[in-house]
Coordinates of C-alpha atoms and ligand atoms in Angstrom, one line a residue:
M5 CA 0.0 0.0 0.0
A6 CA 1.4 3.4 -1.0
L7 CA 2.2 5.8 1.8
I8 CA -0.1 8.8 2.0
A9 CA 1.3 12.2 3.0
L10 CA 0.1 13.4 6.3
P11 CA -1.5 16.6 5.0
D12 CA -3.5 14.6 2.5
A13 CA -4.7 12.2 5.2
Q14 CA -5.7 15.1 7.4
Q15 CA -7.6 16.8 4.6
F16 CA -9.4 13.5 3.8
V17 CA -10.6 13.4 7.4
L18 CA -11.5 17.1 7.7
D19 CA -13.6 16.9 4.5
R20 CA -15.8 14.3 6.2
C21 CA -16.2 15.8 9.7
A22 CA -18.9 18.5 9.7
V23 CA -19.3 21.1 12.4
L24 CA -22.0 20.2 14.9
P25 CA -25.2 22.3 14.8
P26 CA -25.4 25.0 17.5
V27 CA -27.5 24.6 20.7
G28 CA -28.5 27.1 23.3
R29 CA -26.5 26.9 26.6
A30 CA -26.0 28.9 29.7
P31 CA -22.7 30.7 29.2
G32 CA -21.2 29.1 32.4
E33 CA -22.1 25.6 31.1
A34 CA -20.3 26.3 27.8
L35 CA -16.7 26.9 28.9
G36 CA -14.4 26.0 26.0
C37 CA -17.3 25.7 23.5
V38 CA -17.2 27.8 20.3
I39 CA -19.7 30.6 20.4
A40 CA -22.0 30.4 17.3
Q41 CA -23.6 33.9 17.5
D42 CA -22.5 37.5 17.7
C43 CA -23.5 38.6 21.2
V44 CA -24.8 42.2 20.9
A45 CA -25.4 44.5 23.8
T46 CA -28.8 46.0 24.4
E47 CA -27.9 48.2 27.4
P48 CA -25.0 50.5 28.1
M49 CA -22.3 49.4 30.6
P50 CA -21.9 50.9 33.1
P51 CA -25.7 51.5 33.0
F52 CA -25.4 54.7 35.1
A53 CA -22.6 57.1 36.0
N54 CA -20.9 55.9 39.2
T55 CA -17.9 56.5 41.3
A56 CA -14.6 54.6 40.9
M57 CA -13.5 55.7 44.4
D58 CA -14.7 56.0 48.0
G59 CA -14.8 59.7 48.7
Y60 CA -17.0 62.7 48.1
A61 CA -19.1 63.6 45.1
V62 CA -18.7 67.3 44.5
R63 CA -19.1 70.0 41.9
A64 CA -15.7 70.6 40.2
V65 CA -16.3 74.3 40.2
D66 CA -16.6 74.4 44.0
V67 CA -13.2 72.7 44.6
A68 CA -11.2 74.4 41.8
G69 CA -9.1 76.3 44.3
A70 CA -8.6 73.5 46.9
S71 CA -5.1 72.6 48.1
P72 CA -3.6 71.1 51.3
D73 CA -2.9 74.7 52.5
T74 CA -6.2 76.2 51.3
P75 CA -8.8 73.4 51.8
V76 CA -12.3 74.0 50.7
H77 CA -15.1 73.3 53.2
L78 CA -18.3 71.7 51.8
Q79 CA -21.6 70.8 53.5
V80 CA -22.2 67.0 53.5
I81 CA -25.9 66.5 52.7
D82 CA -26.1 62.7 52.3
T83 CA -24.3 59.4 52.1
V84 CA -24.7 57.1 49.1
L85 CA -23.8 53.4 49.0
A86 CA -23.6 51.1 45.9
G87 CA -27.1 50.0 45.0
A88 CA -28.8 52.9 46.7
P89 CA -29.1 56.1 44.7
S90 CA -29.3 59.4 46.6
S91 CA -32.5 61.4 46.2
R92 CA -30.6 64.7 47.0
R93 CA -29.3 67.1 44.5
V94 CA -25.8 68.5 45.1
G95 CA -25.9 72.3 45.1
A96 CA -23.3 75.0 45.5
E97 CA -20.7 74.2 48.2
Q98 CA -22.3 70.8 49.0
A99 CA -21.0 67.3 48.8
V100 CA -22.3 63.7 49.2
R101 CA -20.2 61.0 50.8
I102 CA -20.0 58.2 48.2
M103 CA -18.8 54.6 48.1
T104 CA -17.3 52.8 45.1
G105 CA -19.9 51.8 42.6
A106 CA -22.6 54.1 44.0
P107 CA -24.5 56.2 41.4
M108 CA -23.3 59.8 41.1
P109 CA -25.9 62.1 42.7
V110 CA -27.5 64.7 40.5
G111 CA -25.6 67.9 40.5
A112 CA -22.2 66.4 41.2
D113 CA -19.7 66.0 38.4
A114 CA -16.5 64.8 40.1
V115 CA -15.3 62.7 43.0
V116 CA -12.5 63.5 45.5
M117 CA -11.0 60.3 47.0
V118 CA -11.5 60.0 50.8
E119 CA -7.7 60.1 51.3
R120 CA -7.6 63.7 50.0
T121 CA -10.3 64.9 52.5
N122 CA -10.9 65.4 56.2
A123 CA -14.3 64.9 57.8
V124 CA -14.5 67.8 60.2
D125 CA -17.9 66.6 61.6
E126 CA -21.0 64.8 60.3
K127 CA -22.0 67.7 58.2
T128 CA -18.7 69.2 57.0
V129 CA -15.8 68.0 55.0
E130 CA -12.5 69.6 54.1
I131 CA -11.3 69.0 50.5
F132 CA -7.6 69.2 49.9
D133 CA -7.5 68.8 46.1
A134 CA -9.0 70.3 43.0
A135 CA -11.0 67.8 40.9
P136 CA -11.5 68.3 37.2
V137 CA -15.0 67.5 35.8
G138 CA -15.3 63.7 35.5
Q139 CA -12.6 62.8 37.9
H140 CA -13.1 59.2 39.3
V141 CA -16.5 59.1 37.5
R142 CA -17.2 56.0 35.4
G143 CA -19.5 57.3 32.6
V144 CA -22.5 55.6 31.2
G145 CA -21.5 53.2 28.4
E146 CA -17.8 53.7 29.0
D147 CA -17.3 50.0 28.6
I148 CA -20.1 48.9 26.3
D149 CA -22.6 50.8 24.1
P150 CA -26.0 49.3 23.1
G151 CA -25.4 47.7 19.7
D152 CA -21.8 46.8 20.3
V153 CA -20.8 43.2 19.3
V154 CA -19.2 42.3 22.6
V155 CA -18.4 38.7 21.9
T156 CA -17.9 37.7 18.3
K157 CA -19.1 34.4 16.7
G158 CA -16.4 31.8 16.4
L159 CA -14.6 32.6 19.6
P160 CA -14.3 30.0 22.3
M161 CA -16.1 30.6 25.6
T162 CA -13.6 31.8 28.2
P163 CA -14.2 32.8 31.9
A164 CA -14.0 36.5 31.0
R165 CA -16.6 35.9 28.2
V166 CA -18.8 34.1 30.8
G167 CA -18.5 37.2 32.9
V168 CA -19.3 39.8 30.2
L169 CA -22.3 37.8 29.0
A170 CA -23.6 37.6 32.6
E171 CA -23.0 41.4 32.8
M172 CA -25.1 41.8 29.6
G173 CA -27.9 39.6 31.1
L174 CA -27.6 36.9 28.5
E175 CA -28.8 33.7 30.1
S176 CA -28.5 31.5 27.0
V177 CA -26.1 31.7 24.1
S178 CA -25.8 29.7 20.9
V179 CA -22.7 27.5 21.0
H180 CA -21.4 24.4 19.1
P181 CA -21.7 21.5 21.5
R182 CA -18.7 19.5 22.7
P183 CA -18.5 16.5 20.4
R184 CA -19.3 13.3 22.3
V185 CA -16.3 11.1 21.6
G186 CA -16.7 7.3 22.2
V187 CA -13.5 5.4 22.9
V188 CA -13.2 1.6 22.6
S189 CA -10.1 -0.6 23.1
T190 CA -9.8 -4.0 21.5
G191 CA -7.5 -6.9 22.2
D192 CA -7.6 -10.3 23.9
E193 CA -4.3 -9.4 25.7
L194 CA -5.7 -6.4 27.4
V195 CA -7.0 -6.1 31.0
A196 CA -8.4 -3.0 32.8
G197 CA -7.3 -1.8 36.2
G198 CA -4.7 -3.1 38.6
G199 CA -4.2 -6.7 39.8
R200 CA -1.7 -9.4 38.8
L201 CA -1.2 -9.8 35.0
K202 CA -1.4 -13.3 33.7
P203 CA 1.2 -14.4 31.2
G204 CA 0.8 -12.5 27.9
Q205 CA -1.5 -9.9 29.4
I206 CA -0.9 -6.1 29.4
R207 CA -3.1 -3.4 30.8
D208 CA -5.3 -1.3 28.6
S209 CA -3.6 2.1 28.5
N210 CA -5.1 3.5 25.3
R211 CA -8.7 3.8 26.4
P212 CA -7.9 5.8 29.6
A213 CA -5.4 8.0 27.8
L214 CA -7.7 8.7 24.8
L215 CA -10.6 9.4 27.1
A216 CA -8.4 11.8 29.0
L217 CA -7.2 13.4 25.8
A218 CA -10.7 13.8 24.6
R219 CA -11.6 15.5 27.9
A220 CA -8.5 17.7 27.9
S221 CA -9.3 18.8 24.4
G222 CA -12.7 20.0 25.4
F223 CA -14.7 17.1 24.1
E224 CA -17.1 14.9 26.0
P225 CA -15.6 11.4 26.4
V226 CA -17.8 8.4 26.3
D227 CA -16.3 5.1 27.5
L228 CA -17.4 2.3 25.1
G229 CA -15.3 -0.3 27.0
L230 CA -12.6 -2.8 26.4
V231 CA -13.7 -5.5 24.1
A232 CA -12.1 -8.8 23.1
D233 CA -10.9 -9.7 19.7
D234 CA -14.4 -10.9 18.8
E235 CA -16.4 -9.7 15.8
S236 CA -19.8 -9.4 17.5
A237 CA -18.4 -7.8 20.7
I238 CA -16.6 -5.2 18.5
A239 CA -19.7 -4.6 16.4
D240 CA -21.8 -4.1 19.6
A241 CA -19.5 -1.5 20.9
I242 CA -19.3 0.3 17.6
E243 CA -23.1 0.3 17.2
R244 CA -23.6 1.6 20.7
G245 CA -21.1 4.4 19.9
A246 CA -22.9 5.2 16.6
A247 CA -26.1 5.6 18.6
E248 CA -24.7 7.7 21.5
C249 CA -21.7 9.6 20.1
D250 CA -20.8 12.2 17.5
A251 CA -17.5 10.5 16.7
M252 CA -15.6 7.3 17.8
L253 CA -12.1 6.3 18.4
T254 CA -11.0 2.7 18.3
S255 CA -7.6 1.5 19.1
G256 CA -5.9 -1.6 17.9
G257 CA -6.9 -4.2 15.3
V258 CA -6.3 -2.0 12.3
S259 CA -2.9 -3.3 11.2
M260 CA -2.1 -6.4 9.1
G261 CA -2.4 -9.1 11.9
D262 CA -4.5 -12.2 12.0
V263 CA -7.0 -10.9 14.6
D264 CA -7.3 -7.3 13.3
L265 CA -11.1 -7.6 13.6
V266 CA -11.8 -3.9 14.0
K267 CA -10.9 -3.8 10.4
V268 CA -13.3 -6.5 9.5
V269 CA -16.2 -5.0 11.6
L270 CA -15.7 -1.4 10.4
G271 CA -15.3 -2.7 6.8
K272 CA -18.9 -4.0 7.1
L273 CA -20.4 -1.0 8.9
A274 CA -18.8 1.9 7.0
D275 CA -17.1 2.9 3.9
M276 CA -13.6 2.8 5.4
R277 CA -10.4 4.1 4.1
W278 CA -7.4 2.2 5.3
M279 CA -4.3 4.2 5.2
Q280 CA -0.6 3.9 5.6
I281 CA 0.6 7.4 6.4
A282 CA 4.1 8.6 5.8
I283 CA 4.8 9.3 9.5
R284 CA 6.4 7.6 12.4
P285 CA 5.0 6.6 14.8
A286 CA 1.3 6.1 13.8
K287 CA 1.7 4.8 10.3
P288 CA -1.5 2.7 10.1
F289 CA -4.8 4.6 10.3
A290 CA -8.4 4.0 9.3
F291 CA -11.2 6.4 8.8
G292 CA -14.8 6.1 7.8
V293 CA -18.3 7.4 8.6
V294 CA -20.8 5.0 10.2
D295 CA -24.5 5.6 9.5
R296 CA -26.6 6.7 12.4
S297 CA -30.2 5.5 12.3
G298 CA -32.7 8.4 12.1
S299 CA -30.0 11.0 11.2
S300 CA -28.5 12.3 8.1
A301 CA -25.2 13.0 9.7
G302 CA -23.0 9.9 10.1
V303 CA -20.6 9.2 12.9
P304 CA -16.9 9.5 12.0
V305 CA -14.8 6.6 13.2
F306 CA -11.1 7.0 13.7
G307 CA -9.3 3.6 13.7
L308 CA -6.2 4.4 15.6
P309 CA -3.3 2.0 15.8
G310 CA -2.9 -0.1 18.9
N311 CA 0.7 0.7 20.0
P312 CA 0.2 3.2 22.8
V313 CA 2.4 6.0 21.5
S314 CA 1.0 5.5 18.0
S315 CA -2.5 5.8 19.2
L316 CA -1.9 9.0 21.0
V317 CA 0.2 10.6 18.2
S318 CA -2.5 9.5 15.7
F319 CA -5.1 11.2 17.9
E320 CA -3.0 14.4 17.9
L321 CA -2.4 14.5 14.2
L322 CA -5.6 13.2 12.7
A323 CA -8.5 12.9 15.2
R324 CA -8.0 16.1 17.4
P325 CA -8.0 18.6 14.5
A326 CA -11.1 16.9 13.0
L327 CA -12.9 16.8 16.3
R328 CA -12.0 20.5 16.9
Q329 CA -13.5 21.2 13.5
M330 CA -16.7 19.5 14.6
A331 CA -16.7 21.6 17.7
G332 CA -16.6 24.7 15.5
H333 CA -13.0 25.8 16.1
A334 CA -11.2 27.7 13.4
Q335 CA -7.8 26.9 14.9
L336 CA -7.5 23.2 14.4
H337 CA -3.9 22.3 15.1
R338 CA -1.7 22.5 18.2
P339 CA 0.6 25.5 18.2
Q340 CA 4.0 24.9 16.8
I341 CA 7.2 26.7 17.9
Q342 CA 10.8 26.7 16.7
A343 CA 13.2 25.3 19.2
V344 CA 16.9 24.6 19.3
T345 CA 18.1 21.1 20.1
D346 CA 20.3 20.6 23.2
E347 CA 21.1 17.0 22.1
A348 CA 21.0 15.3 18.7
L349 CA 17.6 14.0 17.6
T350 CA 18.8 11.4 15.1
R351 CA 16.7 9.2 12.7
R352 CA 17.2 7.4 9.4
P353 CA 15.9 8.3 6.0
D354 CA 12.7 6.2 5.4
G355 CA 10.4 8.5 3.4
K356 CA 8.5 9.5 6.5
T357 CA 8.1 12.5 8.8
H358 CA 9.1 11.5 12.4
F359 CA 7.5 13.0 15.5
A360 CA 10.0 12.6 18.3
R361 CA 8.8 12.8 21.8
V362 CA 10.7 15.7 23.4
R363 CA 10.9 17.8 26.6
C364 CA 10.7 21.5 25.8
A365 CA 11.8 24.5 27.9
Y366 CA 11.7 28.2 27.3
E367 CA 15.1 29.5 28.5
S368 CA 16.7 32.8 29.4
D369 CA 18.2 33.2 25.9
G370 CA 14.7 33.7 24.7
R371 CA 14.6 30.4 22.8
Y372 CA 12.9 27.1 23.3
H373 CA 15.3 24.2 23.9
V374 CA 14.5 20.6 23.4
R375 CA 15.8 17.2 24.5
S376 CA 14.6 13.7 23.8
A377 CA 12.0 12.6 26.3
G378 CA 13.4 9.0 26.2
G379 CA 13.0 5.9 24.1
Q380 CA 11.4 6.6 20.7
G381 CA 9.7 3.2 20.1
S382 CA 6.0 3.2 19.5
H383 CA 5.5 1.0 22.6
Q384 CA 7.5 3.3 24.8
L385 CA 4.7 5.1 26.5
A386 CA 7.0 6.4 29.3
A387 CA 8.7 8.8 27.0
M388 CA 5.4 10.0 25.7
A389 CA 4.4 10.6 29.3
A390 CA 7.6 12.5 29.9
A391 CA 7.2 14.6 26.8
D392 CA 5.5 18.0 26.4
G393 CA 6.2 18.3 22.7
L394 CA 6.6 16.4 19.4
A395 CA 9.6 17.5 17.4
V396 CA 8.9 17.3 13.7
L397 CA 11.8 15.6 11.9
P398 CA 11.4 15.7 8.1
D399 CA 12.7 12.7 6.1
G400 CA 16.5 12.6 6.5
V401 CA 19.0 12.1 9.3
G402 CA 17.4 14.3 12.0
A403 CA 18.8 17.3 13.8
G404 CA 22.2 17.7 15.3
V405 CA 23.0 19.5 18.5
G406 CA 22.2 23.2 18.2
E407 CA 20.0 22.9 15.1
R408 CA 16.5 24.3 14.8
V409 CA 13.5 22.0 14.8
D410 CA 9.8 22.7 14.7
V411 CA 8.0 21.4 17.8
M412 CA 4.3 20.8 18.2
L413 CA 3.4 21.7 21.8
L414 CA 1.2 19.1 23.5
D415 CA 0.0 21.2 26.5
Ligands
AMP16 P1 -2.8 -4.2 17.3 O1 -2.9 -3.1 16.4 O2 -4.1 -4.6 17.9 O3 -2.1 -5.4 16.7 O4 -1.9 -3.7 18.5 C1 -0.6 -3.3 18.3 C2 0.1 -3.3 19.7 O5 -0.5 -2.4 20.5 C3 0.1 -4.6 20.4 O6 1.3 -4.8 21.0 C4 -1.0 -4.5 21.4 O7 -0.8 -5.3 22.5 C5 -0.9 -3.0 21.8 N1 -2.2 -2.5 22.2 C6 -3.3 -2.5 21.5 N2 -4.3 -1.9 22.1 C7 -3.8 -1.5 23.3 C8 -4.3 -0.8 24.4 N3 -5.6 -0.4 24.4 N4 -3.5 -0.5 25.4 C9 -2.2 -0.8 25.4 N5 -1.6 -1.5 24.4 C10 -2.4 -1.8 23.3
MG17 MG1 -4.9 -6.2 18.8

């Protein structure tokens, strides 16, 4: 089978993963979801002029000549707290005691902070500073005007956006839902959890790792279980996934072995494309769309390789961008940086792009530095666990010490 270039495989997948239709959600329930509407203000913010300081609301004209040596004496006619407007009008040589956030009383046009005043008694205050009109006053609409697009369609929901939408009184906002991503592991040799391993057994690491990756990527993980190398068990898990999920990840059973039954089952359920991608790790990959009964949109299935490092790298390069597209993101890929190698990252020419597991640190010379995170075999999950980046090594002999490499940041 001819090797497919990674960008071609990625495009094939992206062309078949449609963005999920928007739903209404409370902003606080939609953290990380992509916002599907422009959020337009209907009210000004602040809604009324208020003070930015604790102090005295005054008429600028009355305190124009005030200084520490020549304080101005004003009559204090009221105290106003946040949430409780004053009914009094500030007239000539009068002031109102005012607390941060309280509405400016009618007649006053500036605030003198309390530190620049002295309360002589209940009714009299000395003002030590002049205050230009508008001093410490937050004007109506200084932050937001009615009609402003405050949050733009296509942006992800962040905590600050949750805040501003709450400020605007928006209780429901249209967002693309998190894709529900089903994960199934296959293999007779696999067991879940602790306990003593019998000869030939290993623990299922792909399912926990892929479920965690789905969650960490902002998707909703759905555990479809660990199934044996058995056609009907695999078919049951995939049919359950097709009914409950927006996309599915299988791991194992897609290479050229005798019991690669995921291949057999998916071949019956979907129009699958079996690929050998020109990358290392994660060369074998399968992709297809399974029909969902009662729906026009099918369920994309990503047949990831079984080797633990391969399955995670395959997720990163092929599944995650497509799932982000389904979630409505414009930015599909992990950020890439340029780094300098602190040790050689060697490889052999083989027609493939290699993704080396590296540790990456931003150093005082203003550059990112990388080192190998350990053994680079596709079964060596410890190095993947130690890594925070994948160095992209184009076909060739790799990078010597001090050379530049592109690194995809994993967190
Ligand atoms: P397969 O593609 O099913 O032949 O699996 C390739 C390799 O990955 C074999 O060594 C499997 O034991 C291993 N493997 C498959 N699935 C998992 C899994 N869920 N967790 C850990 N290792 C796995
Ligand atoms: Mg297997």
